[in-house]
mmCIF file of C-alpha atoms in Angstrom:
data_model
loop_
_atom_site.group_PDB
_atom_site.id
_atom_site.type_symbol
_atom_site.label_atom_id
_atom_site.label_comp_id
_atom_site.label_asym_id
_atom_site.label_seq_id
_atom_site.Cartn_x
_atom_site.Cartn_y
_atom_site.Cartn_z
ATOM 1 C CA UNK A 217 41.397 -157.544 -43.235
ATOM 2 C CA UNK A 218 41.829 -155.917 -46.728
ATOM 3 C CA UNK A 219 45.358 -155.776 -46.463
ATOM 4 C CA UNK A 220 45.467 -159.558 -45.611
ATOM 5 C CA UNK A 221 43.127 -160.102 -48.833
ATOM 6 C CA UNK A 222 45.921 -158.451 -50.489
ATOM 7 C CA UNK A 223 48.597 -160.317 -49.429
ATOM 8 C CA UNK A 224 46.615 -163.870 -50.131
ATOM 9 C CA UNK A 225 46.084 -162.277 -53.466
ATOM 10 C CA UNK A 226 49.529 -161.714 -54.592
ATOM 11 C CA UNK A 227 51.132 -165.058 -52.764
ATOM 12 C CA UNK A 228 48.122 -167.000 -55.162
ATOM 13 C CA UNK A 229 49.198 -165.040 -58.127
ATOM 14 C CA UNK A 230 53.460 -165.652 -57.448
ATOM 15 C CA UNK A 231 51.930 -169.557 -57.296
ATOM 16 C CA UNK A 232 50.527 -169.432 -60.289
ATOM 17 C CA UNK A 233 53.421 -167.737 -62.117
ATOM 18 C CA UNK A 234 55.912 -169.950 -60.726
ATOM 19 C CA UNK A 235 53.530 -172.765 -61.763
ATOM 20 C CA UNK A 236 53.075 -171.679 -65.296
ATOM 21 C CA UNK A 237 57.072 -171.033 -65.810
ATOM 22 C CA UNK A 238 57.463 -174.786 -64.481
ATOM 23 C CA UNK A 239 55.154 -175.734 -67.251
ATOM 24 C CA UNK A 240 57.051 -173.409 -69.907
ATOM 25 C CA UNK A 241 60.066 -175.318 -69.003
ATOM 26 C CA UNK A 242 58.064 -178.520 -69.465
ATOM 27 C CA UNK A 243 56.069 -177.387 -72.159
ATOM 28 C CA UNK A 244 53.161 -178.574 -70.410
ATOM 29 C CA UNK A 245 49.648 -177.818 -72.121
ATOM 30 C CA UNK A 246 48.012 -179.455 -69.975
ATOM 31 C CA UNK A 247 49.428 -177.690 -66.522
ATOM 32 C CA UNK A 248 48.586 -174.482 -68.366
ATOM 33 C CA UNK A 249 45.250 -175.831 -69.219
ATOM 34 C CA UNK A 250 44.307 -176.036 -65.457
ATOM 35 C CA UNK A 251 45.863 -172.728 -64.930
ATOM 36 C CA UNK A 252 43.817 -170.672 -67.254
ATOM 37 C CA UNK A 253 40.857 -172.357 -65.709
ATOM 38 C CA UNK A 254 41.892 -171.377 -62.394
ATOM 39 C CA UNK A 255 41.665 -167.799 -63.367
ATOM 40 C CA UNK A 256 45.623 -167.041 -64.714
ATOM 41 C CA UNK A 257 45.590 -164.503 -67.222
ATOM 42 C CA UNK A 258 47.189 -164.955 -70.195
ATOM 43 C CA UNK A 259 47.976 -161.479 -71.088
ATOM 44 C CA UNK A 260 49.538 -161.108 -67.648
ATOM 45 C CA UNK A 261 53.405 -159.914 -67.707
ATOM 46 C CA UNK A 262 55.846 -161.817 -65.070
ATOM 47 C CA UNK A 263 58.187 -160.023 -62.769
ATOM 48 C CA UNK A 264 60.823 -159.982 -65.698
ATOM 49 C CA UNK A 265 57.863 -157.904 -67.759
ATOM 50 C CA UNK A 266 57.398 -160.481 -70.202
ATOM 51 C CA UNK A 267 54.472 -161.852 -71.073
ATOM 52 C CA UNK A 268 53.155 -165.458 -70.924
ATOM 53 C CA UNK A 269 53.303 -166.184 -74.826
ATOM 54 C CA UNK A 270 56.550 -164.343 -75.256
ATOM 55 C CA UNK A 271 57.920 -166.740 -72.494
ATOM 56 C CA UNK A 272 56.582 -169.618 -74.208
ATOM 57 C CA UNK A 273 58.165 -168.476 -77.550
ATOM 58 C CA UNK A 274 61.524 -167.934 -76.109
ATOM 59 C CA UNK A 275 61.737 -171.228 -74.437
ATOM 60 C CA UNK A 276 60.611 -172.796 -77.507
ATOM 61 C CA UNK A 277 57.201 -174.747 -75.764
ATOM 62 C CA UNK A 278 55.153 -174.751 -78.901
ATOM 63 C CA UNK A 279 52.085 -176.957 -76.401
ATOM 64 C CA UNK A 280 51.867 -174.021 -74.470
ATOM 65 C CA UNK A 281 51.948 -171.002 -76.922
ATOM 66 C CA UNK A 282 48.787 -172.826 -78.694
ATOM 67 C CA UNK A 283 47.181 -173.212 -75.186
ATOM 68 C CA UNK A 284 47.687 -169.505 -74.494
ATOM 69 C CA UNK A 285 46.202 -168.796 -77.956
ATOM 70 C CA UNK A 286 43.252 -170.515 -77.792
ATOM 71 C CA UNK A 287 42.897 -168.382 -74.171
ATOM 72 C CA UNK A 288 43.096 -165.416 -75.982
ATOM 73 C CA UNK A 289 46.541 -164.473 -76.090
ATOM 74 C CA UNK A 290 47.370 -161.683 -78.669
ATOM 75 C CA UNK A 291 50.114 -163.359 -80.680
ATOM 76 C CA UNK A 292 51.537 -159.859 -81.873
ATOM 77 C CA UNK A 293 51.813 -158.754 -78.269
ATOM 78 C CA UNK A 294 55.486 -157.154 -77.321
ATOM 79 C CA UNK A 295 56.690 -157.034 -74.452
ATOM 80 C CA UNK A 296 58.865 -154.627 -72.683
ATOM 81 C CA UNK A 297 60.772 -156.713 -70.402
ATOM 82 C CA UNK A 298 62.674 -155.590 -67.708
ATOM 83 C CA UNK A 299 64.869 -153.868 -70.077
ATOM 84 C CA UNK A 300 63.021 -152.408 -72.245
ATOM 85 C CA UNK A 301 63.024 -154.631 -75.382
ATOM 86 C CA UNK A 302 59.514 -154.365 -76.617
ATOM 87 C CA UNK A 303 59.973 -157.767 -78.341
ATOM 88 C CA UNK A 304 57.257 -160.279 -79.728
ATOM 89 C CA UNK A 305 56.653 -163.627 -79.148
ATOM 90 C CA UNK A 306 57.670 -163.984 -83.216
ATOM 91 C CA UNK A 307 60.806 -162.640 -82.470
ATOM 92 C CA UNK A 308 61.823 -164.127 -79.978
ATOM 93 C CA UNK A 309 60.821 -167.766 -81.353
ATOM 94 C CA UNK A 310 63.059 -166.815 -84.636
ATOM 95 C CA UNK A 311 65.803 -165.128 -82.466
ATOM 96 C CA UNK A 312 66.212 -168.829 -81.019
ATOM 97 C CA UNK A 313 65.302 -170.768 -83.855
ATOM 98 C CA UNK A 314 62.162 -172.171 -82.480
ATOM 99 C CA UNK A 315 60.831 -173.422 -85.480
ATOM 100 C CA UNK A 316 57.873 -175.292 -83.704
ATOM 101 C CA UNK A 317 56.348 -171.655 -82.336
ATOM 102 C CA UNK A 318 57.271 -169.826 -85.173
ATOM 103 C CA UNK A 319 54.428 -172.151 -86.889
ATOM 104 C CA UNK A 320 52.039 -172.103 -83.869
ATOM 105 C CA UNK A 321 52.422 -168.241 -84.056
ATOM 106 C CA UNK A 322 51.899 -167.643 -87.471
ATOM 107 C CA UNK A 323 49.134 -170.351 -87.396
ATOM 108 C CA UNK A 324 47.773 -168.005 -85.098
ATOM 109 C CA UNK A 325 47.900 -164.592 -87.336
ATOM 110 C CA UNK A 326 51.210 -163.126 -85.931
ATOM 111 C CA UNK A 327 52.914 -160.476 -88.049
ATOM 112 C CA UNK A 328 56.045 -161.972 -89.542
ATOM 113 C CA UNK A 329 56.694 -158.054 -90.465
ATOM 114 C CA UNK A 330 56.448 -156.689 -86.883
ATOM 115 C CA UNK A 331 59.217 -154.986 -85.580
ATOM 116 C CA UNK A 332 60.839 -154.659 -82.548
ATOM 117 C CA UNK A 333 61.183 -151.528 -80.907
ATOM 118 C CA UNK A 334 64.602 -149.540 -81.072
ATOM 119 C CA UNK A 335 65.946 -150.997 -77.334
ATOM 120 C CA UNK A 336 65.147 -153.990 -78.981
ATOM 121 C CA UNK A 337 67.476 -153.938 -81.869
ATOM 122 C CA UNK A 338 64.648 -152.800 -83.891
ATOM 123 C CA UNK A 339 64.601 -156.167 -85.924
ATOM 124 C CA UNK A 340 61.643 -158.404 -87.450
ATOM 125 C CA UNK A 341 61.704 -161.943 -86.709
ATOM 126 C CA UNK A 342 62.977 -162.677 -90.306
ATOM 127 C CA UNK A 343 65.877 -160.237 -89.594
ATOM 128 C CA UNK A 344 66.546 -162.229 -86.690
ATOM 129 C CA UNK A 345 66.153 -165.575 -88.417
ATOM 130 C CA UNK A 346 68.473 -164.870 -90.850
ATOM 131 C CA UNK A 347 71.584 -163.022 -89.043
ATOM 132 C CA UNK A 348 71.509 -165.605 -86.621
ATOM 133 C CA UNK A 349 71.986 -168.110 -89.811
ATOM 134 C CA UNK A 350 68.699 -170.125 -88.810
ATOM 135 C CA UNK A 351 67.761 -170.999 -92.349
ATOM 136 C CA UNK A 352 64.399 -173.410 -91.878
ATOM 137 C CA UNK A 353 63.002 -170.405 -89.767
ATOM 138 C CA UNK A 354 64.073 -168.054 -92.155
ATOM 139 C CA UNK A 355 62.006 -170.327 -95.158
ATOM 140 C CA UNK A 356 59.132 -170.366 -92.239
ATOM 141 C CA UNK A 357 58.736 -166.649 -92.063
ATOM 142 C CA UNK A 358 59.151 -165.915 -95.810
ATOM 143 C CA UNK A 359 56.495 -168.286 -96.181
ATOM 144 C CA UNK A 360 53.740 -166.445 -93.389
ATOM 145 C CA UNK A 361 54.670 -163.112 -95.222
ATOM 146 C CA UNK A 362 52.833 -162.391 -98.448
ATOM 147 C CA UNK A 363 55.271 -162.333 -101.376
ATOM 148 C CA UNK A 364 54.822 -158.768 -102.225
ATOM 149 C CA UNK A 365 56.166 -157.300 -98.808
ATOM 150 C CA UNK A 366 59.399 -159.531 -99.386
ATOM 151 C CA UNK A 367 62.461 -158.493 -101.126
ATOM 152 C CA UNK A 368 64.481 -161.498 -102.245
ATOM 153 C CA UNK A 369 68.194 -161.384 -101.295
ATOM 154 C CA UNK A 370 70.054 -159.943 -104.305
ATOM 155 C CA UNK A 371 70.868 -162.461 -106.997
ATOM 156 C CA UNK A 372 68.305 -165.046 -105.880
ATOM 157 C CA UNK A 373 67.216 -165.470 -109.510
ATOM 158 C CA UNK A 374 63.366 -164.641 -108.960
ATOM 159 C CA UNK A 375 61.285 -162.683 -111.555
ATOM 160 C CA UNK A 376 59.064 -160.122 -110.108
ATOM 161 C CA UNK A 377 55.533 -160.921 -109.399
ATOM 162 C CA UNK A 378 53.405 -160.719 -112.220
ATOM 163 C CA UNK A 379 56.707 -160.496 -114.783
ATOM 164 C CA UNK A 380 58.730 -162.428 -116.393
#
């Protein structure tokens, strides 16, 4: 009997994974809405390792990263993945130029300075942003990180803070 318990367990919890990756692709609050109600953890990693929010962030569903907030979800959170990346959901929404989640996220009080971990390039989502050439996220991250921890690119004509 236990053993059948278990096996109801894990088919409800595939369901409800495959159900909340539907609604990633949809970016479908409301889907994730009944989910979390249902009992889905939002902290809990897929198959692939990575977590709900970080698959939000990488598929760029802004609906959805704000409904897993408001559940709880950590927005500074990494992830290892299946290979080992130990990204963030920051990171990944700047690595793709999600502009949308990069705002949800920092809405939310995610570290624009975090940084990856070495298998993961060992970059922060601004460092992302920018080699990939995605300026408006770029601007978006500069923005969420207080002035003092950012150096402008050389020549950029600013005075320091406090100077002249």
């Amino acid at each position: 009997m236990r053993r059948y318990r278990a096996a109801v367990t894990r088919r409800r919890v595939k369901k409800r994974r495959r159900r909340f990756e539907r609604a990633v692709e949809r970016d479908d609050a409301g889907t994730v809405r009944q989910l979390l109600r249902s009992g889905f953890d939002p902290s809990l990693p897929g198959p692939d390792g990575f977590g709900p929010l970080y698959a939000a962030a990488l598929a760029g569903a802004p609906a959805v990263a704000r409904e897993l907030l408001r559940a709880g979800a950590d927005p500074d959170a990494a992830t290892p993945g299946e290979d080992g990346t130990g990204g963030t959901p920051l990171g990944a929404a700047a690595a793709w130029n999600h502009t949308a989640v990069i705002r949800v996220l920092l809405a939310a009080g995610a570290d624009p300075r975090s940084r990856e971990g070495p298998a993961g390039h060992d970059r922060t989502p601004l460092e992302w942003a920018e080699r990939q050439g995605f300026r408006e996220a770029a601007e978006l991250l500069r923005a969420g990180v207080p002035a003092t921890t950012v150096t402008p690119p050389a020549g950029a004509g600013q005075a320091p803070a406090g100077g002249r």
